Short mmCIF file of C-alpha atoms in Angstrom, two decimals:
data_model
loop_
_atom_site.label_atom_id
_atom_site.label_comp_id
_atom_site.label_asym_id
_atom_site.label_seq_id
_atom_site.Cartn_x
_atom_site.Cartn_y
_atom_site.Cartn_z
CA MET A 296 76.30 147.58 123.55
CA HIS A 297 79.28 149.87 124.14
CA ASN A 298 77.25 152.29 126.27
CA LEU A 299 75.84 149.43 128.33
CA LEU A 300 79.33 148.07 129.02
CA GLU A 301 80.56 151.52 130.02
CA LYS A 302 77.73 151.73 132.57
CA ILE A 303 78.58 148.25 133.94
CA TYR A 304 82.29 148.96 134.41
CA GLY A 305 82.39 152.76 134.67
CA TRP A 306 80.52 153.37 137.95
CA LEU A 307 83.10 151.91 140.29
CA TYR A 308 86.02 154.30 139.76
CA PRO A 309 84.01 157.52 140.47
CA LEU A 310 82.51 155.87 143.56
CA LEU A 311 85.98 155.03 144.93
CA ARG A 312 87.14 158.58 144.27
CA LYS A 313 84.17 159.93 146.20
CA ILE A 314 85.24 158.02 149.31
CA SER A 315 88.58 159.86 149.20
CA LEU A 316 90.75 157.10 147.73
CA GLY A 317 93.76 158.18 145.73
CA ASN A 318 93.73 158.16 141.94
CA LEU A 319 96.18 155.26 141.61
CA THR A 320 94.55 153.22 144.41
CA ALA A 321 91.05 153.79 143.06
CA SER A 322 92.27 152.88 139.58
CA TYR A 323 93.78 149.53 140.67
CA ILE A 324 90.85 148.59 142.93
CA SER A 325 88.32 149.39 140.21
CA LEU A 326 90.42 147.39 137.73
CA PHE A 327 90.52 144.36 140.04
CA LEU A 328 86.78 144.53 140.82
CA ASN A 329 85.87 145.07 137.14
CA ILE A 330 87.90 141.99 136.17
CA LEU A 331 86.07 140.06 138.89
CA ILE A 332 82.71 141.35 137.60
CA LEU A 333 83.76 140.40 134.06
CA CYS A 334 84.63 136.83 135.11
CA VAL A 335 81.34 136.42 136.98
CA LEU A 336 79.28 137.81 134.10
CA ALA A 337 81.15 135.71 131.54
CA TYR A 338 80.60 132.57 133.61
CA VAL A 339 76.89 133.36 134.07
CA ILE A 340 76.51 134.01 130.32
CA TYR A 341 78.28 130.70 129.59
CA ILE A 342 76.05 128.72 131.98
CA VAL A 343 72.87 130.34 130.69
CA PHE A 344 73.67 129.95 127.01
CA ARG A 345 74.99 126.42 127.48
CA LEU A 346 71.80 125.37 129.24
CA VAL A 347 69.58 127.13 126.69
CA LEU A 348 71.43 125.97 123.58
CA ILE A 349 71.89 122.36 124.65
CA SER A 350 68.29 122.08 125.86
CA LEU A 351 66.91 123.78 122.76
CA MET A 352 68.98 121.66 120.40
CA SER A 353 68.00 118.46 122.22
CA ILE A 354 64.30 119.36 121.99
CA VAL A 355 64.62 120.17 118.27
CA ALA A 356 66.57 116.95 117.67
CA LYS A 357 63.81 114.84 119.25
CA LYS A 358 61.02 116.51 117.27
CA THR A 359 62.62 116.58 113.83
CA LYS A 360 62.79 113.57 111.51
CA THR A 361 66.29 114.26 110.26
CA ASN A 362 69.25 112.81 112.12
CA PHE A 363 71.52 115.81 111.41
CA ASP A 364 70.57 117.75 114.55
CA ASP A 365 71.15 114.61 116.66
CA LEU A 366 74.66 114.47 115.23
CA LEU A 367 75.17 118.15 116.08
CA VAL A 368 74.26 117.30 119.68
CA SER A 369 76.60 114.29 119.79
CA ASN A 370 79.45 116.38 118.35
CA GLN A 371 78.94 119.02 121.11
CA THR A 372 78.34 121.92 118.69
CA ALA A 373 76.07 123.70 121.20
CA LYS A 374 78.75 123.42 123.90
CA TYR A 375 81.36 125.12 121.70
CA ILE A 376 78.94 127.90 120.72
CA ALA A 377 78.15 128.41 124.41
CA HIS A 378 81.90 128.88 124.98
CA LEU A 379 82.16 131.41 122.16
CA ILE A 380 79.43 133.81 123.37
CA PRO A 381 81.05 134.76 126.72
CA PHE A 382 84.39 135.28 124.96
CA LEU A 383 82.74 137.68 122.54
CA PHE A 384 81.44 139.48 125.63
CA ILE A 385 84.98 139.51 127.08
CA TYR A 386 86.38 140.77 123.75
CA LYS A 387 83.99 143.75 123.90
CA SER A 388 84.68 144.37 127.60
CA VAL A 389 88.50 144.32 127.61
CA PRO A 390 88.98 147.69 125.82
CA ILE A 391 86.64 149.36 128.35
CA ILE A 392 88.12 147.75 131.48
CA LEU A 393 91.74 148.30 130.36
CA ASP A 394 91.09 151.70 128.81
CA LYS A 395 93.91 153.29 130.81
CA TYR A 396 96.29 150.33 130.42
CA ASP A 397 97.15 150.29 126.71
CA TYR A 398 99.93 147.69 127.05
CA TRP A 399 97.79 145.16 128.88
CA GLU A 400 94.80 145.93 126.70
CA SER A 401 96.86 145.02 123.63
CA ILE A 402 98.10 141.74 125.15
CA PHE A 403 94.78 140.56 126.58
CA GLY A 404 92.89 141.74 123.51
CA LYS A 405 95.14 139.65 121.23
CA MET A 406 94.86 136.61 123.51
CA VAL A 407 91.08 136.80 123.42
CA GLU A 408 91.11 137.26 119.63
CA VAL A 409 93.32 134.18 119.20
CA TYR A 410 91.04 132.10 121.41
CA ILE A 411 87.93 133.31 119.54
CA VAL A 412 89.51 132.33 116.20
CA LEU A 413 90.43 128.86 117.52
CA LEU A 414 87.02 128.40 119.11
CA SER A 415 85.28 129.43 115.87
CA LEU A 416 87.44 126.90 114.05
CA TRP A 417 86.39 124.25 116.56
CA ILE A 418 82.70 125.07 116.02
CA VAL A 419 83.11 124.74 112.26
CA ARG A 420 84.97 121.46 112.80
CA SER A 421 82.13 120.03 114.91
CA ILE A 422 79.56 121.07 112.26
CA LEU A 423 81.67 119.49 109.49
CA LYS A 424 82.08 116.33 111.58
CA ALA A 425 78.30 116.14 112.04
CA THR A 426 77.86 116.70 108.30
CA SER A 427 80.34 113.90 107.59
CA ASP A 428 78.55 111.49 109.93
CA PHE A 429 75.19 112.44 108.39
CA LEU A 430 76.35 111.91 104.79
CA LYS A 431 77.89 108.54 105.68
CA GLU A 432 74.44 107.35 106.74
CA GLN A 433 72.98 108.25 103.34
CA PRO A 434 73.06 105.42 100.76
CA ARG A 435 74.24 107.81 98.04
CA PHE A 436 77.31 108.87 100.02
CA SER A 437 78.02 105.79 102.17
CA ASP A 438 80.84 104.62 99.88
CA LYS A 439 82.32 108.07 99.14
CA PRO A 440 85.53 109.41 100.80
CA ILE A 441 83.70 112.13 102.76
CA ASP A 442 86.48 112.31 105.38
CA SER A 443 88.99 113.32 102.69
CA TYR A 444 86.94 116.35 101.66
CA ILE A 445 86.31 117.36 105.28
CA GLN A 446 90.03 117.19 105.97
CA VAL A 447 90.81 119.37 102.95
CA ILE A 448 88.31 122.00 104.13
CA MET A 449 89.82 121.89 107.63
CA ILE A 450 93.37 122.30 106.28
CA VAL A 451 92.30 125.37 104.30
CA LEU A 452 90.54 126.79 107.37
CA TRP A 453 93.57 126.09 109.56
CA ILE A 454 95.88 127.88 107.11
CA PHE A 455 93.49 130.83 106.97
CA SER A 456 93.12 130.88 110.79
CA VAL A 457 96.88 130.72 111.36
CA GLY A 458 97.27 133.61 108.94
CA VAL A 459 94.65 135.65 110.85
CA ILE A 460 96.30 134.83 114.19
CA ILE A 461 99.76 135.83 112.94
CA SER A 462 98.46 139.07 111.46
CA GLU A 463 96.65 139.95 114.72
CA VAL A 464 99.42 138.97 117.14
CA PHE A 465 102.26 140.64 115.23
CA ASP A 466 100.19 143.46 113.74
CA ILE A 467 101.04 142.42 110.19
CA ASN A 468 98.95 143.73 107.34
CA LYS A 469 96.99 140.92 105.70
CA ASN A 470 98.24 141.84 102.22
CA THR A 471 101.81 141.74 103.51
CA LEU A 472 101.12 138.36 105.11
CA LEU A 473 99.79 136.99 101.81
CA GLY A 474 102.95 138.22 100.11
CA ILE A 475 105.12 136.46 102.69
CA LEU A 476 103.12 133.26 102.32
CA GLY A 477 103.51 133.48 98.55
CA ALA A 478 107.26 133.85 98.95
CA ILE A 479 107.50 130.76 101.15
CA SER A 480 104.95 128.75 99.13
CA ALA A 481 107.65 126.29 98.09
CA ILE A 482 108.31 125.47 101.74
CA ILE A 483 104.56 125.18 102.40
CA ILE A 484 104.22 122.77 99.47
CA LEU A 485 107.13 120.72 100.81
CA ILE A 486 105.58 120.57 104.29
CA PHE A 487 102.16 119.60 102.97
CA ARG A 488 103.47 117.38 100.16
CA ASP A 489 101.80 114.20 101.43
CA THR A 490 98.58 116.07 102.12
CA ILE A 491 98.49 117.56 98.61
CA LEU A 492 99.27 114.20 97.02
CA GLY A 493 96.63 112.56 99.20
CA PHE A 494 94.05 115.16 98.19
CA VAL A 495 94.80 114.74 94.48
CA ALA A 496 94.66 110.96 94.89
CA SER A 497 91.39 111.01 96.83
CA VAL A 498 89.78 113.22 94.16
CA GLN A 499 90.95 110.88 91.39
CA VAL A 500 89.85 107.82 93.34
CA SER A 501 86.41 109.36 93.83
CA LEU A 502 85.96 110.67 90.27
CA ASN A 503 87.15 107.41 88.68
CA ASP A 504 85.23 105.32 91.23
CA MET A 505 88.33 103.20 91.86
CA VAL A 506 87.60 102.37 95.50
CA ARG A 507 84.55 102.73 97.71
CA ILE A 508 84.07 102.14 101.40
CA GLY A 509 83.03 98.51 101.74
CA ASP A 510 84.97 97.30 98.70
CA TRP A 511 87.08 94.18 99.01
CA ILE A 512 90.58 94.99 97.74
CA THR A 513 93.85 93.09 97.56
CA PHE A 514 97.06 95.12 97.70
CA ASP A 515 100.05 92.75 97.78
CA LYS A 516 102.61 95.53 98.26
CA PHE A 517 101.12 96.43 101.65
CA GLY A 518 99.84 92.97 102.57
CA ALA A 519 96.22 94.16 102.45
CA ASP A 520 93.43 91.72 101.71
CA GLY A 521 90.05 92.74 103.07
CA ASP A 522 87.32 95.39 103.15
CA VAL A 523 87.92 99.15 102.91
CA ILE A 524 86.56 100.69 106.11
CA GLU A 525 87.80 104.26 105.82
CA ILE A 526 89.15 106.60 103.11
CA ASN A 527 90.96 109.65 104.46
CA LEU A 528 92.99 112.40 102.88
CA ALA A 529 96.30 110.64 103.48
CA THR A 530 95.41 107.00 104.13
CA VAL A 531 93.00 104.21 103.28
CA LYS A 532 92.23 101.72 106.05
CA VAL A 533 91.60 98.09 105.15
CA ARG A 534 90.23 95.55 107.63
CA ASN A 535 91.83 92.27 106.58
CA PHE A 536 90.00 88.98 106.84
CA ASP A 537 92.16 88.02 109.83
CA ASN A 538 90.73 91.15 111.58
CA THR A 539 94.01 93.05 111.37
CA THR A 540 94.04 96.56 109.91
CA THR A 541 96.33 97.71 107.11
CA THR A 542 96.89 101.41 106.40
CA ILE A 543 97.64 102.28 102.78
CA PRO A 544 98.74 105.74 101.55
CA THR A 545 95.92 107.12 99.41
CA TYR A 546 98.39 108.15 96.70
CA SER A 547 99.42 104.49 96.28
CA LEU A 548 95.95 103.70 94.90
CA ILE A 549 96.78 105.68 91.75
CA SER A 550 100.54 105.06 91.61
CA ASP A 551 100.56 101.28 92.23
CA SER A 552 98.50 98.32 91.09
CA PHE A 553 95.89 96.72 93.32
CA ARG A 554 92.88 94.43 92.85
CA ASN A 555 89.31 95.50 93.55
CA TRP A 556 86.84 92.61 93.83
CA ARG A 557 83.70 94.79 93.57
CA GLY A 558 82.99 93.72 89.99
CA MET A 559 83.10 90.08 90.95
CA LEU A 560 80.80 90.57 93.93
CA LYS A 561 78.27 92.38 91.75
CA SER A 562 78.46 89.85 88.92
CA ASP A 563 76.37 86.69 88.52
CA GLY A 564 79.14 84.38 89.66
CA ARG A 565 82.57 84.01 91.20
CA ARG A 566 85.22 82.23 89.19
CA ILE A 567 86.52 78.80 90.17
CA LYS A 568 89.86 78.17 88.48
CA ARG A 569 91.79 75.27 89.97
CA HIS A 570 93.49 72.15 88.64
CA ILE A 571 94.69 68.73 89.69
CA LEU A 572 97.75 66.94 88.26
CA ILE A 573 97.14 63.57 86.59
CA GLN A 574 100.12 61.27 86.16
CA SER A 575 100.68 60.76 82.45
CA LYS A 576 101.63 57.07 82.87
CA SER A 577 98.08 56.33 84.11
CA ILE A 578 96.44 57.60 80.90
CA ARG A 579 95.49 54.82 78.44
CA PHE A 580 92.89 53.53 75.98
CA LEU A 581 89.82 51.71 77.28
CA ASN A 582 88.69 48.35 75.87
CA GLU A 583 85.12 47.17 75.32
CA GLU A 584 84.91 45.37 78.64
CA GLU A 585 86.08 48.43 80.58
CA LEU A 586 83.65 50.66 78.73
CA PHE A 587 80.83 48.28 79.58
CA LYS A 588 81.67 48.66 83.28
CA MET A 589 81.94 52.45 82.92
CA LYS A 590 78.32 52.56 81.71
CA LYS A 591 77.25 52.03 85.29
CA ILE A 592 78.31 55.67 85.91
CA GLN A 593 74.94 57.22 85.12
CA ILE A 594 75.85 60.72 83.98
CA ILE A 595 78.17 59.43 81.23
CA SER A 596 76.28 56.23 80.26
CA ASP A 597 74.51 57.88 77.29
CA TYR A 598 77.71 59.61 76.24
CA ILE A 599 79.60 56.26 76.14
CA ASP A 600 76.87 54.70 73.97
CA SER A 601 76.80 57.57 71.46
CA ARG A 602 80.58 57.84 71.43
CA GLN A 603 81.03 54.10 70.83
CA LEU A 604 78.58 54.15 67.91
CA GLU A 605 80.44 57.08 66.37
CA ILE A 606 83.87 55.44 66.82
CA ASN A 607 82.76 51.99 65.63
CA LYS A 608 81.22 53.52 62.52
CA TYR A 609 84.42 55.39 61.76
CA ASN A 610 86.67 52.36 62.33
CA LYS A 611 84.40 50.15 60.20
CA THR A 612 84.26 52.70 57.38
CA TYR A 613 88.05 52.91 57.18
CA ASN A 614 88.58 49.19 57.88
CA VAL A 615 90.78 49.88 60.90
CA ASP A 616 92.84 47.04 62.31
CA LYS A 617 91.88 46.91 65.98
CA SER A 618 94.41 44.25 66.94
CA LEU A 619 96.37 47.23 68.27
CA PRO A 620 94.39 49.73 70.41
CA ILE A 621 96.35 52.64 68.93
CA ASN A 622 94.81 52.12 65.51
CA GLY A 623 91.76 54.17 64.57
CA ARG A 624 89.72 56.16 67.04
CA ASN A 625 89.43 55.18 70.71
CA ILE A 626 88.14 56.38 74.07
CA THR A 627 90.75 57.13 76.73
CA ASN A 628 90.17 57.03 80.46
CA PHE A 629 91.42 60.62 80.67
CA GLY A 630 89.03 61.89 77.99
CA LEU A 631 86.12 60.04 79.59
CA PHE A 632 87.05 61.51 82.97
CA ARG A 633 86.99 65.03 81.51
CA LYS A 634 83.53 64.39 80.11
CA TYR A 635 82.40 63.01 83.46
CA ILE A 636 83.59 66.16 85.29
CA THR A 637 81.87 68.39 82.72
CA ASN A 638 78.56 66.54 83.13
CA TYR A 639 78.97 66.56 86.90
CA LEU A 640 79.45 70.35 86.94
CA GLU A 641 76.42 70.82 84.67
CA HIS A 642 74.30 68.99 87.23
CA TYR A 643 75.86 70.65 90.28
CA PRO A 644 73.34 73.12 91.83
CA GLY A 645 75.95 75.64 93.04
CA ILE A 646 77.30 76.38 89.55
CA ASN A 647 76.02 79.22 87.33
CA LYS A 648 75.13 77.45 84.07
CA ASN A 649 74.80 80.76 82.18
CA MET A 650 78.53 81.47 82.49
CA ILE A 651 81.58 79.62 81.22
CA LEU A 652 81.74 75.99 82.31
CA LEU A 653 84.52 73.73 81.15
CA CYS A 654 87.03 71.11 82.17
CA ARG A 655 90.21 71.56 80.18
CA GLN A 656 93.61 69.98 79.79
CA LEU A 657 96.60 72.29 80.20
CA GLN A 658 100.20 72.09 79.00
CA PRO A 659 101.87 68.90 80.39
CA THR A 660 104.44 69.49 83.11
CA ALA A 661 107.17 67.45 84.78
CA GLN A 662 104.71 66.61 87.58
CA GLY A 663 101.94 65.45 85.25
CA ILE A 664 99.11 66.77 83.10
CA PRO A 665 97.04 69.58 84.70
CA LEU A 666 93.29 69.06 84.49
CA GLU A 667 91.71 72.45 85.19
CA ILE A 668 88.19 73.30 86.25
CA TYR A 669 87.09 76.69 84.92
CA THR A 670 83.58 77.70 85.98
CA PHE A 671 81.63 80.14 88.16
CA SER A 672 79.79 79.61 91.43
CA LYS A 673 76.35 81.17 91.94
CA ASP A 674 77.21 82.41 95.43
CA GLN A 675 80.00 85.01 95.63
CA ARG A 676 80.23 85.04 99.43
CA PHE A 677 83.61 83.86 100.67
CA GLU A 678 82.38 81.09 102.95
CA GLN A 679 79.86 79.66 100.45
CA TYR A 680 82.32 79.98 97.58
CA GLU A 681 84.97 77.99 99.46
CA HIS A 682 82.38 75.37 100.41
CA ILE A 683 81.25 74.93 96.78
CA MET A 684 84.80 74.69 95.46
CA ALA A 685 85.87 72.21 98.17
CA ASP A 686 82.75 70.08 97.58
CA ILE A 687 83.47 69.89 93.84
CA PHE A 688 87.12 68.93 94.25
CA ASP A 689 86.35 66.44 97.02
CA HIS A 690 84.18 64.62 94.50
CA ILE A 691 86.69 64.95 91.64
CA ILE A 692 89.61 63.60 93.69
CA ALA A 693 87.51 60.69 94.94
CA SER A 694 86.35 59.93 91.38
CA VAL A 695 89.82 59.63 89.86
CA ALA A 696 90.25 56.00 90.96
CA TYR A 697 87.05 54.92 89.12
CA PHE A 698 88.73 55.83 85.82
CA ASP A 699 91.97 54.06 86.68
CA LEU A 700 93.85 57.39 86.81
CA GLU A 701 96.38 58.57 89.36
CA ILE A 702 96.92 62.00 90.90
CA TYR A 703 100.51 63.18 91.11
CA GLU A 704 102.05 63.09 94.57
CA MET A 705 105.68 63.76 95.34
CA ALA A 706 107.55 60.55 96.11
CA THR A 707 108.57 60.03 99.73
CA ASP A 708 111.03 57.67 101.38
CA LYS A 709 108.80 55.12 103.16
CA SER A 710 111.71 53.92 105.26
CA LEU A 711 111.81 57.24 107.13
#
C-alpha cells in the first residue's frame, strides 16, 4: 500500500524538476497537485464504496428473513462506513504528500485521526441503534430498557474516544492520560452523577422487574398517570391518558413510591371499591305489610320468606312482645337493601364471581352511613371498567327509593 501511494504521489516532483523548475517552485506545485489528486481519489473512493455498500446492503436486506439488516440500512450504517474508507486512504496518504512539511503533516495527520475516531464512533452508534430497534421488536425484549444499556455503552465509548483524541492531539502517553483521569475521577463522577444514578436505577429497575415498557403507572409526585413508552438511562417517559407526556427521572423509580397497575391488568379482575352515603334517619324496621310488598322484588323474594320464617320462629320461641318493633329480631330496610345489592351483583354478568364480592357497611360518619361495594369486574380495560361500575351504581342509586332509604346530599338554600 505504501509503495503504491509513493508511485501515485511521487512522480510529479521529478517531472517538474526535469522541465527546469526550481526546487521550491516544483515542491509547492507538486504539493498543490498531489492534494488535488488526493481529493479527487478520496471522492471517487467515497462514491464507489457508498454505491457498492448501500446497494449490497439493500440487496441483502431484501433477501434475508431477519429485519436487522433493514434496520442497518435505515440507520445509514453503510453511508458512515463509506465515509470512513476514503478517510483511511487520506490518513495513509498525508505522510507521503507532506513528507517534507513536518509541521503541516503533524497538524493534518491529527485532524484526520480525530475525524476517523469520531466517524468510527458514529458507525458503532448506528449499529447499536439498529440493534436497539431490532431488540425492541422481539417479544422477549419489547418491555426491557434497551435504550438505557445502549446509552451506557455509548458513554463508555465516548469517554474512551475523548481519551484517544486527547492523547493523539497533545501527544500524551496513554498511561499518563489514565493517571490524569484517575486523579480527576471525583470531578468526572460529579459531572456524570445523574448518568451514574440513572444507570444504577435502570439496572435495578430491570433486574427487579419494577417497570416495563407498556406498563400503566401512577406517580403522584410527577403528575404521571398513563403508559410507559420509553425507559432511558436518565428518564422514563409516560404518556398520560390525556395524551400529555410526563418525564420522570429514572432514579426516582427506586427512591420514591409509585403505583404499577401491571398486576391488576394481568389478574382475573379489576377492583370496584366505591360507596354511597345513606342518611341514618331513613333506616328503620319493616312491618309485615311492607315486607309483603317487598316480595315483589324477585331477587330477594325467597330471602324475605326464609328470613321471616327464621325470625318468627325465634320470636315465638322466646315469647317476644311485638307491640314494639324494637323487641326481638326484625328486618330493616337497610339490611334488606344490602342483601338486594349482593344478590344483584351475583347476577350481574360483568362481575367476576370467583373473586371477592360483598356489600358492606362502613363506620358511620357525620354525613351518613357509607354502604360500600367491594367486588371485581371481569374486564380490566379502562373504558369497560368504567362502564360496568357506572352501570352498577346507576342501578343502586335508582333502587334506594324502593327501600324507603335516602342518599345523603348537602343541604342547599332553595331561596337562592
